[in-house]
PDB file of N, CA and C in Angstrom:
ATOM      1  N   UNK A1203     -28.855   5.166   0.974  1.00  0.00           N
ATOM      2  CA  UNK A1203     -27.600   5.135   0.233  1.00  0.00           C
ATOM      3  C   UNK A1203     -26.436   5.230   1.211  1.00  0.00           C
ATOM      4  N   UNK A1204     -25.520   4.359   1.236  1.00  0.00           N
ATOM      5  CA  UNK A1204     -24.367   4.340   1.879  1.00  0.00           C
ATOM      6  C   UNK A1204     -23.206   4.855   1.457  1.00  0.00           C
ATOM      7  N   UNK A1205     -23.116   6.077   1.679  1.00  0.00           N
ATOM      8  CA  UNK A1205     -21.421   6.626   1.099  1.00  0.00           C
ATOM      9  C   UNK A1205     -20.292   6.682   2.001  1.00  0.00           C
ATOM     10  N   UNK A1206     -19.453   5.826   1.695  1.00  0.00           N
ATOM     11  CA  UNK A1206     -17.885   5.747   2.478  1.00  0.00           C
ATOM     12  C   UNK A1206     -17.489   6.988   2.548  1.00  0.00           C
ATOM     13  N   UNK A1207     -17.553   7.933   3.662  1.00  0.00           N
ATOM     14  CA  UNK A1207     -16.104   8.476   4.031  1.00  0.00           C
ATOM     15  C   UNK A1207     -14.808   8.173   4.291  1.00  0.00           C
ATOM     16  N   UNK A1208     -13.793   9.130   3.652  1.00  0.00           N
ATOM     17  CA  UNK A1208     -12.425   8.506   3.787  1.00  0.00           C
ATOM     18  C   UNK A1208     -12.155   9.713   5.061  1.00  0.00           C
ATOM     19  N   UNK A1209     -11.286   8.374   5.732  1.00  0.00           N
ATOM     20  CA  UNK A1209     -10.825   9.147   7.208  1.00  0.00           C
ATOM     21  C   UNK A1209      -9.383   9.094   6.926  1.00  0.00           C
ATOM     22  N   UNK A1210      -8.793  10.355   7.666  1.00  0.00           N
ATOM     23  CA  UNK A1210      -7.359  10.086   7.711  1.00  0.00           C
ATOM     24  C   UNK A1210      -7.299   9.343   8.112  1.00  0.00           C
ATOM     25  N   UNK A1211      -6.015   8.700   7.547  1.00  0.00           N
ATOM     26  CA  UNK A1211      -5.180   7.743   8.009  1.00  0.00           C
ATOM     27  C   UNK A1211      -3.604   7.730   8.317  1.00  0.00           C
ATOM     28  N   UNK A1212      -3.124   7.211   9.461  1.00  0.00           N
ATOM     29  CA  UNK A1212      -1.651   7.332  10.037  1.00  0.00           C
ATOM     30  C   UNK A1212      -0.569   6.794   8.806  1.00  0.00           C
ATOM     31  N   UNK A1213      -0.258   7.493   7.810  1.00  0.00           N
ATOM     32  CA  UNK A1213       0.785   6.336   6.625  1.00  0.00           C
ATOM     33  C   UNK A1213       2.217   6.607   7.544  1.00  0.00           C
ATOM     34  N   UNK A1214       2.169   6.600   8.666  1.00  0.00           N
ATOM     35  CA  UNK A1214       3.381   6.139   9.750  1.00  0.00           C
ATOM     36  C   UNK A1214       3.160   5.464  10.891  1.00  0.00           C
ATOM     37  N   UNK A1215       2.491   4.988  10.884  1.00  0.00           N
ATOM     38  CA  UNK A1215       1.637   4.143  12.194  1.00  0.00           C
ATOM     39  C   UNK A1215       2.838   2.903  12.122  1.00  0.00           C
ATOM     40  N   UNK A1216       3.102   2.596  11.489  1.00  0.00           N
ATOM     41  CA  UNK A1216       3.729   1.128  11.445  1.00  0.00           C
ATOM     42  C   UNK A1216       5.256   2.157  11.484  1.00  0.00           C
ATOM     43  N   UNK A1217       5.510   2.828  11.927  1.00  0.00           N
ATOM     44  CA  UNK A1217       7.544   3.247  10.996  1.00  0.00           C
ATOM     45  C   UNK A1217       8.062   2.435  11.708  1.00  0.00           C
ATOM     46  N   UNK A1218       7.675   1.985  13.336  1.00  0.00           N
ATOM     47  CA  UNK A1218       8.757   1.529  14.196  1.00  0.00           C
ATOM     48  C   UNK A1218       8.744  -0.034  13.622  1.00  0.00           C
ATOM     49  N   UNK A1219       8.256  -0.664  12.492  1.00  0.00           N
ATOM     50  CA  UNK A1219       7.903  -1.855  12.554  1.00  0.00           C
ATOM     51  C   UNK A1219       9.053  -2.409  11.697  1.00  0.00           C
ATOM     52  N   UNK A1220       9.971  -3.810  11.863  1.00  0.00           N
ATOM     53  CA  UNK A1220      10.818  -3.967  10.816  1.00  0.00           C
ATOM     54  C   UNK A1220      10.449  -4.559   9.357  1.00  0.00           C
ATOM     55  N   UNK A1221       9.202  -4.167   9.349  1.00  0.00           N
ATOM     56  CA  UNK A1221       8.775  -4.424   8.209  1.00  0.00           C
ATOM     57  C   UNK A1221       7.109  -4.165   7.948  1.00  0.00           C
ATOM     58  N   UNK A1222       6.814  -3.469   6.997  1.00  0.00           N
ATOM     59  CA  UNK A1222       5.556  -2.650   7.111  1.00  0.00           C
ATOM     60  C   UNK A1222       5.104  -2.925   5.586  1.00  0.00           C
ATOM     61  N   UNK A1223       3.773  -2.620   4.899  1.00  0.00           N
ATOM     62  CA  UNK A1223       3.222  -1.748   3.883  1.00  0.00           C
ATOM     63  C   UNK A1223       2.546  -0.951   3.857  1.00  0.00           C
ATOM     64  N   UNK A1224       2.429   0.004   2.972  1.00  0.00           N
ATOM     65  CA  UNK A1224       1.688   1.091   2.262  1.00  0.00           C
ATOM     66  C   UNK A1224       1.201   0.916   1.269  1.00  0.00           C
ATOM     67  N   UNK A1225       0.105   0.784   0.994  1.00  0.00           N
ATOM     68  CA  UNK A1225      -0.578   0.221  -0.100  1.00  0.00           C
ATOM     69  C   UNK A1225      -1.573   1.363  -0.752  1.00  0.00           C
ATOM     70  N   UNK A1226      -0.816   2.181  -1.580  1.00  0.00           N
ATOM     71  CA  UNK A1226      -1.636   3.225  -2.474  1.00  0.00           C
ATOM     72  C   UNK A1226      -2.712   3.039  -3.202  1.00  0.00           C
ATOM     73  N   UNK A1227      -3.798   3.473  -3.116  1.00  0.00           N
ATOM     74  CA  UNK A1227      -4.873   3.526  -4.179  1.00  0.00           C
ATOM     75  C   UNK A1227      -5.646   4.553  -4.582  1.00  0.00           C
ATOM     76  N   UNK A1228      -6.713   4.831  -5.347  1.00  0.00           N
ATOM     77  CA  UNK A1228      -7.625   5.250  -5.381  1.00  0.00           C
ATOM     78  C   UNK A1228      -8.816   5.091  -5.384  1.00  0.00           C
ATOM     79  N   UNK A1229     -10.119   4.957  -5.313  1.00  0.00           N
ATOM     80  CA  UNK A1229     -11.665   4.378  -5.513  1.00  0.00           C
ATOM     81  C   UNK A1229     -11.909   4.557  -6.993  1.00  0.00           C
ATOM     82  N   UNK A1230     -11.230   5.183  -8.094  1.00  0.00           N
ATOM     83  CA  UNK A1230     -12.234   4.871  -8.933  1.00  0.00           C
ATOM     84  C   UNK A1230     -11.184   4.114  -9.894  1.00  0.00           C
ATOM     85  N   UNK A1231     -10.093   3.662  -9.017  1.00  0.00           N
ATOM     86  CA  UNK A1231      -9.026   2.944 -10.266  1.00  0.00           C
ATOM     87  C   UNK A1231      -9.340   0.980  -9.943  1.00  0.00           C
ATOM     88  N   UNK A1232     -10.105   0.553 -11.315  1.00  0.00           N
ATOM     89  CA  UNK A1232     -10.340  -0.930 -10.991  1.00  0.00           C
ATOM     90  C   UNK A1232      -9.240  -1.997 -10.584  1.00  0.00           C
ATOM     91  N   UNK A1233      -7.489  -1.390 -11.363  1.00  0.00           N
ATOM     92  CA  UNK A1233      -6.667  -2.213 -11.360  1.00  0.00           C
ATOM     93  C   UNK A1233      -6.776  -2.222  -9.975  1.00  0.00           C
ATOM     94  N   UNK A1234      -6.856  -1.548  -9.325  1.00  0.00           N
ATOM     95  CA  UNK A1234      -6.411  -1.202  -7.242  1.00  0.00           C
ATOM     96  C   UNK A1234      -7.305  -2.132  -6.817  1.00  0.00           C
ATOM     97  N   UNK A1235      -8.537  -2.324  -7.108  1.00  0.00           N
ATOM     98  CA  UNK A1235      -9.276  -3.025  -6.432  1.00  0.00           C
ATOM     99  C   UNK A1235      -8.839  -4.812  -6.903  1.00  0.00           C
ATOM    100  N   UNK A1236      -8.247  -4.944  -7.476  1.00  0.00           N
ATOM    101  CA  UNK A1236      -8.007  -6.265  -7.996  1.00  0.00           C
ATOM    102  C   UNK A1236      -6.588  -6.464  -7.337  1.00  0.00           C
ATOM    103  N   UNK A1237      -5.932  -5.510  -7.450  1.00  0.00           N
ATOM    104  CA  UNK A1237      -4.390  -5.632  -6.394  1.00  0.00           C
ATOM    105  C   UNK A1237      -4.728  -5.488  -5.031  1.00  0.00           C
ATOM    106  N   UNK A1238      -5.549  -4.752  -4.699  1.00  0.00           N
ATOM    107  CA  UNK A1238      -5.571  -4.991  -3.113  1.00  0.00           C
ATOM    108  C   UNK A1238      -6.358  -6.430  -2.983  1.00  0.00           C
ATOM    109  N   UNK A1239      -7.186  -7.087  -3.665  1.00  0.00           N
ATOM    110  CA  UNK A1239      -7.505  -8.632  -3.599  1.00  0.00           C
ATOM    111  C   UNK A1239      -6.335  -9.056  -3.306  1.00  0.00           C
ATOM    112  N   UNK A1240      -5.703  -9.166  -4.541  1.00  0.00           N
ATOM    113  CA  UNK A1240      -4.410  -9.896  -4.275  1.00  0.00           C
ATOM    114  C   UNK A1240      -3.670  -9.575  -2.704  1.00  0.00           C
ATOM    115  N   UNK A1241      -3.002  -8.286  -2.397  1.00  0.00           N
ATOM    116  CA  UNK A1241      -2.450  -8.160  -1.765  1.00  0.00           C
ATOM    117  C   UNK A1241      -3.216  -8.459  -0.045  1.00  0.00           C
ATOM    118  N   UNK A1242      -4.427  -8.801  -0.218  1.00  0.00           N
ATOM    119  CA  UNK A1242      -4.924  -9.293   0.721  1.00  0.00           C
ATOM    120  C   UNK A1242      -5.234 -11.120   1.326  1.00  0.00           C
ATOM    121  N   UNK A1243      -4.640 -11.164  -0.185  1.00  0.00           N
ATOM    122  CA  UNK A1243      -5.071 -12.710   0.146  1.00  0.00           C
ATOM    123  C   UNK A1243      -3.447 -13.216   0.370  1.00  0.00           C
ATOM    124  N   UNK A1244      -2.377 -12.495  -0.121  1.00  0.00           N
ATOM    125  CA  UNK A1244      -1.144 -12.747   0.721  1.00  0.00           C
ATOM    126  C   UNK A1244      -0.812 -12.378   1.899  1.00  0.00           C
ATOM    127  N   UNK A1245      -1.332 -11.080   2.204  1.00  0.00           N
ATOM    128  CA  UNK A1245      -0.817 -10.819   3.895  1.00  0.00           C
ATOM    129  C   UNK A1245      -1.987 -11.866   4.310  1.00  0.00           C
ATOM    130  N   UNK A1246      -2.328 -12.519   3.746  1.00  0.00           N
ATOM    131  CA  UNK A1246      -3.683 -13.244   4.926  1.00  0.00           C
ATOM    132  C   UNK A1246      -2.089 -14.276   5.422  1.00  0.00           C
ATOM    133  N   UNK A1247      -1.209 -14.763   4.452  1.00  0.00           N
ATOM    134  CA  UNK A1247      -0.584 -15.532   4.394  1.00  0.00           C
ATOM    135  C   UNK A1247       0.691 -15.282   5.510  1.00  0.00           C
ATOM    136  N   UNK A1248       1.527 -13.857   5.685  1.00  0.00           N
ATOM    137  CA  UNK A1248       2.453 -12.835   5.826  1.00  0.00           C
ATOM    138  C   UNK A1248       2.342 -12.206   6.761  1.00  0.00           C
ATOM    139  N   UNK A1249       0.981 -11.926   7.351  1.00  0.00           N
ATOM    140  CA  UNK A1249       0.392 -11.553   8.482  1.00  0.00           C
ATOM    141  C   UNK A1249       1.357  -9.868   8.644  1.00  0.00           C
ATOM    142  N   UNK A1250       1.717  -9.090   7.516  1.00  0.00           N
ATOM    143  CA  UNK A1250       2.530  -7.934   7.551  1.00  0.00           C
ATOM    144  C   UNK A1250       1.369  -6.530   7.917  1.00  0.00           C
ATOM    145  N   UNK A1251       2.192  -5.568   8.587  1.00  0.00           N
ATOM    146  CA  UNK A1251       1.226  -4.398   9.107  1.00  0.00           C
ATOM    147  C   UNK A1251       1.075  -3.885   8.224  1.00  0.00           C
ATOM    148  N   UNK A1252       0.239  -3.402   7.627  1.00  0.00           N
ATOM    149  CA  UNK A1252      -0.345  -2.707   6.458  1.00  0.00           C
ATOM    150  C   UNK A1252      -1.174  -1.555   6.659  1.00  0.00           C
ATOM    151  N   UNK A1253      -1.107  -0.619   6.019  1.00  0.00           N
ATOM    152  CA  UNK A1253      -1.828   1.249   5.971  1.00  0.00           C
ATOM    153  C   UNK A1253      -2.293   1.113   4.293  1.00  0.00           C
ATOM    154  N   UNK A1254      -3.766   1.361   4.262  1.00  0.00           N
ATOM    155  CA  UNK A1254      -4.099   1.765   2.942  1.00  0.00           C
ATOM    156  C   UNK A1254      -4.460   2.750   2.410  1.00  0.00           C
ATOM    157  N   UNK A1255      -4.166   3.401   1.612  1.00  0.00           N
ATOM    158  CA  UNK A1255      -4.312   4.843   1.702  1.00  0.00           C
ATOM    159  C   UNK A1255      -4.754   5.419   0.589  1.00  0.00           C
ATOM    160  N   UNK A1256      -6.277   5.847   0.438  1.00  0.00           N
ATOM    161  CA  UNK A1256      -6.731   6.555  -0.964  1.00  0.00           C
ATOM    162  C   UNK A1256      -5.507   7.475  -1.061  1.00  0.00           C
ATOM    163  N   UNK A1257      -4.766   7.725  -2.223  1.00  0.00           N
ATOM    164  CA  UNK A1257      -3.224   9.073  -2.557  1.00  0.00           C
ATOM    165  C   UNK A1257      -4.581  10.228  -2.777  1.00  0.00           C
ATOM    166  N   UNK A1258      -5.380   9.774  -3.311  1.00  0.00           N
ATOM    167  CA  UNK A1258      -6.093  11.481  -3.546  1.00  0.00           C
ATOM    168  C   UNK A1258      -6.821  12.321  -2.528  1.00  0.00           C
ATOM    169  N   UNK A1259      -6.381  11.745  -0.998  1.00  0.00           N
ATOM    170  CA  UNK A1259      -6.107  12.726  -0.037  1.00  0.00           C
ATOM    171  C   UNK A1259      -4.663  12.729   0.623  1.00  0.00           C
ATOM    172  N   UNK A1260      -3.889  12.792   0.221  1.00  0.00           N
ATOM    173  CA  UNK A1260      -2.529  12.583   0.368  1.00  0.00           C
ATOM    174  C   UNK A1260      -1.706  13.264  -0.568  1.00  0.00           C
ATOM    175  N   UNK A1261      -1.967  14.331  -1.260  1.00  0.00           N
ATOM    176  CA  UNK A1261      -1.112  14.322  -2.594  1.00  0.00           C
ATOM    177  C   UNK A1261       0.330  14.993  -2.051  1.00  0.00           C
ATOM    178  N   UNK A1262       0.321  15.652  -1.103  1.00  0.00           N
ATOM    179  CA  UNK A1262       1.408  15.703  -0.186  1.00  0.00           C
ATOM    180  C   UNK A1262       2.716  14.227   0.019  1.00  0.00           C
ATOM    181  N   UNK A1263       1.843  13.756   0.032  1.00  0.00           N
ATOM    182  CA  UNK A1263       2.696  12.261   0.259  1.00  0.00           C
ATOM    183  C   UNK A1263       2.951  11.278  -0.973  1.00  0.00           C
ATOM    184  N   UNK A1264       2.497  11.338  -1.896  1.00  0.00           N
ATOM    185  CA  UNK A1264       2.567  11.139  -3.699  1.00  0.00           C
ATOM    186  C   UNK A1264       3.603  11.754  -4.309  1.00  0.00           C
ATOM    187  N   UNK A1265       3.808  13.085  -3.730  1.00  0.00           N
ATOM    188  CA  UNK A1265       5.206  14.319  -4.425  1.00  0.00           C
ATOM    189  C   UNK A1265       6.224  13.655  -3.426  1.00  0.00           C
ATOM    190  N   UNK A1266       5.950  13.669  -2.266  1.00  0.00           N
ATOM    191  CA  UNK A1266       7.261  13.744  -1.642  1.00  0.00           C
ATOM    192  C   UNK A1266       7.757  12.487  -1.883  1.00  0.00           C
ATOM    193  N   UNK A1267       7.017  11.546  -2.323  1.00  0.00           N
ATOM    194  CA  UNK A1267       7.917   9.733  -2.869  1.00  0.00           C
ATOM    195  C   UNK A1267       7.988   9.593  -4.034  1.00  0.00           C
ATOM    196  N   UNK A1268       7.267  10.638  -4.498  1.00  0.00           N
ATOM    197  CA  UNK A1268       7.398  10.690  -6.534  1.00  0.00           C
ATOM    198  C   UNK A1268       6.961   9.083  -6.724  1.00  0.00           C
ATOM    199  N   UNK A1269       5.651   9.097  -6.532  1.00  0.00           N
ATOM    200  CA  UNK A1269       4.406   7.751  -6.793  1.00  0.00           C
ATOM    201  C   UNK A1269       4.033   7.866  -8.014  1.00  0.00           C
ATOM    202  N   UNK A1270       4.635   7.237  -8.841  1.00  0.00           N
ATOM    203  CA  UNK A1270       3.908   7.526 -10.563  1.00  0.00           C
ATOM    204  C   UNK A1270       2.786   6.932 -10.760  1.00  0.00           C
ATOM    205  N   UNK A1271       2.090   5.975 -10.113  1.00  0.00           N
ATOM    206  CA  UNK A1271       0.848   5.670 -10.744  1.00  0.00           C
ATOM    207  C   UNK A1271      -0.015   4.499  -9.264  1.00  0.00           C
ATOM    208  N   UNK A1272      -1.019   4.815  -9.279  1.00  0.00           N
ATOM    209  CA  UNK A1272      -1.763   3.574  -8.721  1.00  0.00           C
ATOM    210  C   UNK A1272      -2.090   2.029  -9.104  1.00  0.00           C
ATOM    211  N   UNK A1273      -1.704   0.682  -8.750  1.00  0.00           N
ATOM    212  CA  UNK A1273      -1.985   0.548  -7.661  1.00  0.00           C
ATOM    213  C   UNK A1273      -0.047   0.827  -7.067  1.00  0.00           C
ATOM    214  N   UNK A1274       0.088   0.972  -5.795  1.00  0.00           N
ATOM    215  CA  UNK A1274       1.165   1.239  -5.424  1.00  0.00           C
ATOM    216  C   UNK A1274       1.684   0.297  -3.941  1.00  0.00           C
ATOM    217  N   UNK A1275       2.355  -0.140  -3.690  1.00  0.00           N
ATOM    218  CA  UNK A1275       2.935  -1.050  -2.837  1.00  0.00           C
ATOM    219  C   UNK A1275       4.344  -0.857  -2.017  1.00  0.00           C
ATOM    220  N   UNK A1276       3.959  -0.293  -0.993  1.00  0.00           N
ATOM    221  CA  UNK A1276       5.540   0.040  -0.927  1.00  0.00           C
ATOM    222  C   UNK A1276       5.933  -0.824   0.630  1.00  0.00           C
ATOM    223  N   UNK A1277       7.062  -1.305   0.563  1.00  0.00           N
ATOM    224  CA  UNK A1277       7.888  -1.808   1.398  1.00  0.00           C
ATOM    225  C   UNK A1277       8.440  -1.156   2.399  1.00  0.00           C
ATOM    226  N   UNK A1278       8.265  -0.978   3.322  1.00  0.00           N
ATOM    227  CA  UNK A1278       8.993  -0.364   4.508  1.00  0.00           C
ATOM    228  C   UNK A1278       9.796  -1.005   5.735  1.00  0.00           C
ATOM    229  N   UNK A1279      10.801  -0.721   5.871  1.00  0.00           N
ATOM    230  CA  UNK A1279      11.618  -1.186   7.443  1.00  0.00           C
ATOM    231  C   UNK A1279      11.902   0.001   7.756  1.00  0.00           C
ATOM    232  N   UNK A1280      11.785   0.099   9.579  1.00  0.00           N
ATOM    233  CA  UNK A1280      11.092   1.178   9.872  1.00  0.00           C
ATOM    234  C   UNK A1280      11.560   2.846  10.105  1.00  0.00           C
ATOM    235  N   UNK A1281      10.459   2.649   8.782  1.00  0.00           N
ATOM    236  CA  UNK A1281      10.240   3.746   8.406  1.00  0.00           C
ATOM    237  C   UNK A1281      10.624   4.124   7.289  1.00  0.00           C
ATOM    238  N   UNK A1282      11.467   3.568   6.341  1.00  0.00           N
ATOM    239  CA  UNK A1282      12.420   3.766   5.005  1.00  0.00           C
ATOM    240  C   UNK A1282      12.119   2.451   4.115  1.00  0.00           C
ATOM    241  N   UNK A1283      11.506   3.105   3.169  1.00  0.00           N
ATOM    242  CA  UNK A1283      11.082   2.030   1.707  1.00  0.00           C
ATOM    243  C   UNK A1283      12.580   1.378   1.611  1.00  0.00           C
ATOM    244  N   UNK A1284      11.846   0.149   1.084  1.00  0.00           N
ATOM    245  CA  UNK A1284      12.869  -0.701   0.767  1.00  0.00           C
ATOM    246  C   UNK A1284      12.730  -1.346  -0.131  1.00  0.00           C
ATOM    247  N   UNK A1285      11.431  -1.344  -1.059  1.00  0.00           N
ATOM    248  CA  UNK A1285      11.150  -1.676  -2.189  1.00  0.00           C
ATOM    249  C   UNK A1285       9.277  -1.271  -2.672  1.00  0.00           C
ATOM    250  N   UNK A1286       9.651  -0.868  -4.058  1.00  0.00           N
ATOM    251  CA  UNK A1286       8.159  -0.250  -4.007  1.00  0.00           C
ATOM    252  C   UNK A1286       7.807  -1.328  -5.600  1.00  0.00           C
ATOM    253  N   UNK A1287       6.766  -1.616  -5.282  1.00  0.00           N
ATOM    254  CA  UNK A1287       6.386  -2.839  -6.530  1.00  0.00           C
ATOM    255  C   UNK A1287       4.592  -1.537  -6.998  1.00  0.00           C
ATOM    256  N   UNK A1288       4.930  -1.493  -8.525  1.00  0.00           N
ATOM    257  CA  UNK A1288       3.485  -0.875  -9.465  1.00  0.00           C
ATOM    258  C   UNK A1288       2.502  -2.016  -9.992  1.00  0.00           C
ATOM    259  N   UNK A1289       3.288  -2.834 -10.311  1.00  0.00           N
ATOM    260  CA  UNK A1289       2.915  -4.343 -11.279  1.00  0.00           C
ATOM    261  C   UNK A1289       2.339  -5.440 -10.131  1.00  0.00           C
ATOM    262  N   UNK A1290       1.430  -6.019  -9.535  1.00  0.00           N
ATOM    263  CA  UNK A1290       1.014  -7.271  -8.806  1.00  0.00           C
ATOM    264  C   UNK A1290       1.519  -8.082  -9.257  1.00  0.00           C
ATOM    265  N   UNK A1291       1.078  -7.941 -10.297  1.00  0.00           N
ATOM    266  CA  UNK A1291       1.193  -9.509 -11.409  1.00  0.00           C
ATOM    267  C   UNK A1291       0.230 -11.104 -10.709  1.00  0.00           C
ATOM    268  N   UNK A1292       0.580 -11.434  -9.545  1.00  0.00           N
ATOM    269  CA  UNK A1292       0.150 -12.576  -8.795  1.00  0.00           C
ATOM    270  C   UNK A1292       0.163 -12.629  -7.417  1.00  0.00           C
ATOM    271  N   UNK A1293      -0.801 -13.388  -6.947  1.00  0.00           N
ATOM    272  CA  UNK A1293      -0.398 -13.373  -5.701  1.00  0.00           C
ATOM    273  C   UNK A1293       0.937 -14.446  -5.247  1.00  0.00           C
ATOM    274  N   UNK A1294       1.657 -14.650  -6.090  1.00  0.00           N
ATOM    275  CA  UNK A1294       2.899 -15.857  -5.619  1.00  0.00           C
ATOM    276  C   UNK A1294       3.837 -14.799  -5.724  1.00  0.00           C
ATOM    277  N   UNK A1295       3.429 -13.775  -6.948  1.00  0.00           N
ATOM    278  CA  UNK A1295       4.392 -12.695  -7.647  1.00  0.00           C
ATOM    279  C   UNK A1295       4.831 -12.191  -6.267  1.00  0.00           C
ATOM    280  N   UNK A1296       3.412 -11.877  -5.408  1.00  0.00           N
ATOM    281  CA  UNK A1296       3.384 -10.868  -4.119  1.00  0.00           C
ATOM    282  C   UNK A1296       4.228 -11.285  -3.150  1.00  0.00           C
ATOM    283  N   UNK A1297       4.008 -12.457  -2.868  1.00  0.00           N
ATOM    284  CA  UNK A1297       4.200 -13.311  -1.303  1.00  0.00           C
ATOM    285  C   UNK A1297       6.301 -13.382  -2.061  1.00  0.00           C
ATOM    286  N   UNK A1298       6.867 -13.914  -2.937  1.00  0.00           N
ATOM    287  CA  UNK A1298       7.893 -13.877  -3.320  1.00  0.00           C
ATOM    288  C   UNK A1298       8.256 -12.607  -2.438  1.00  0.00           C
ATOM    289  N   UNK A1299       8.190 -11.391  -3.413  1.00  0.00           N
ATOM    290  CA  UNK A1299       8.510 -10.012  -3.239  1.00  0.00           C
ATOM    291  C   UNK A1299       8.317  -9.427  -2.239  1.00  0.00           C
ATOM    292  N   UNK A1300       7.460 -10.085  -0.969  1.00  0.00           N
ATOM    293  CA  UNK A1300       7.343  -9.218   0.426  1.00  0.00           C
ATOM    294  C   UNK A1300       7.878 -10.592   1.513  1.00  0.00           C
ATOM    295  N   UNK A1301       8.598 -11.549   1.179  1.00  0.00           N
ATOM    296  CA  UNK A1301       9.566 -12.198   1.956  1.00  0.00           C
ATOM    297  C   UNK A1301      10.313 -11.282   2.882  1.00  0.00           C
TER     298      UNK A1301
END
């Protein structure tokens, strides 16, 4: 049986970057796994630095951005959100919105 450990992860690794994501999830939420599809088959496109981050070792970092729900997407220039998208909707929806 193969069980994933979750390792920390740097959700500032990218701050110096002029343009970054953070891509919130959890493992047992299905919408996340269908948005990170999406959101993977646009940065394939976007080639943007990206951090993914189960929030339910993070809840430290969920309060301090007041994250209401998973899946979560947030926009960064570096280091300061600049737009946080809840809804995918599409991957055209995506690639639009992270221009």
């Amino acid at each position: 049986m193969n069980v994933a450990k979750e390792t920390r992860v740097d959700i500032h690794e990218h701050d110096d970057k002029e343009k970054s994501l953070v891509f919130g999830y959890t493992p047992t939420c299905g919408t996340c796994k269908i948005s990170e599809r999406m959101l993977d088959i646009a940065n394939e496109i976007l080639q943007l630095p990206i951090t993914k981050v189960d929030l339910n070792f993070y809840p430290e970092y969920s309060q301090k951005h007041e994250i209401q729900s998973v899946p979560v997407l947030i926009v960064m220039s570096k280091g300061q959100e600049i737009k946080r998208i809840y809804a995918f909707q599409s991957v055209p929806y995506l690639l639009e919105n992270l221009k």
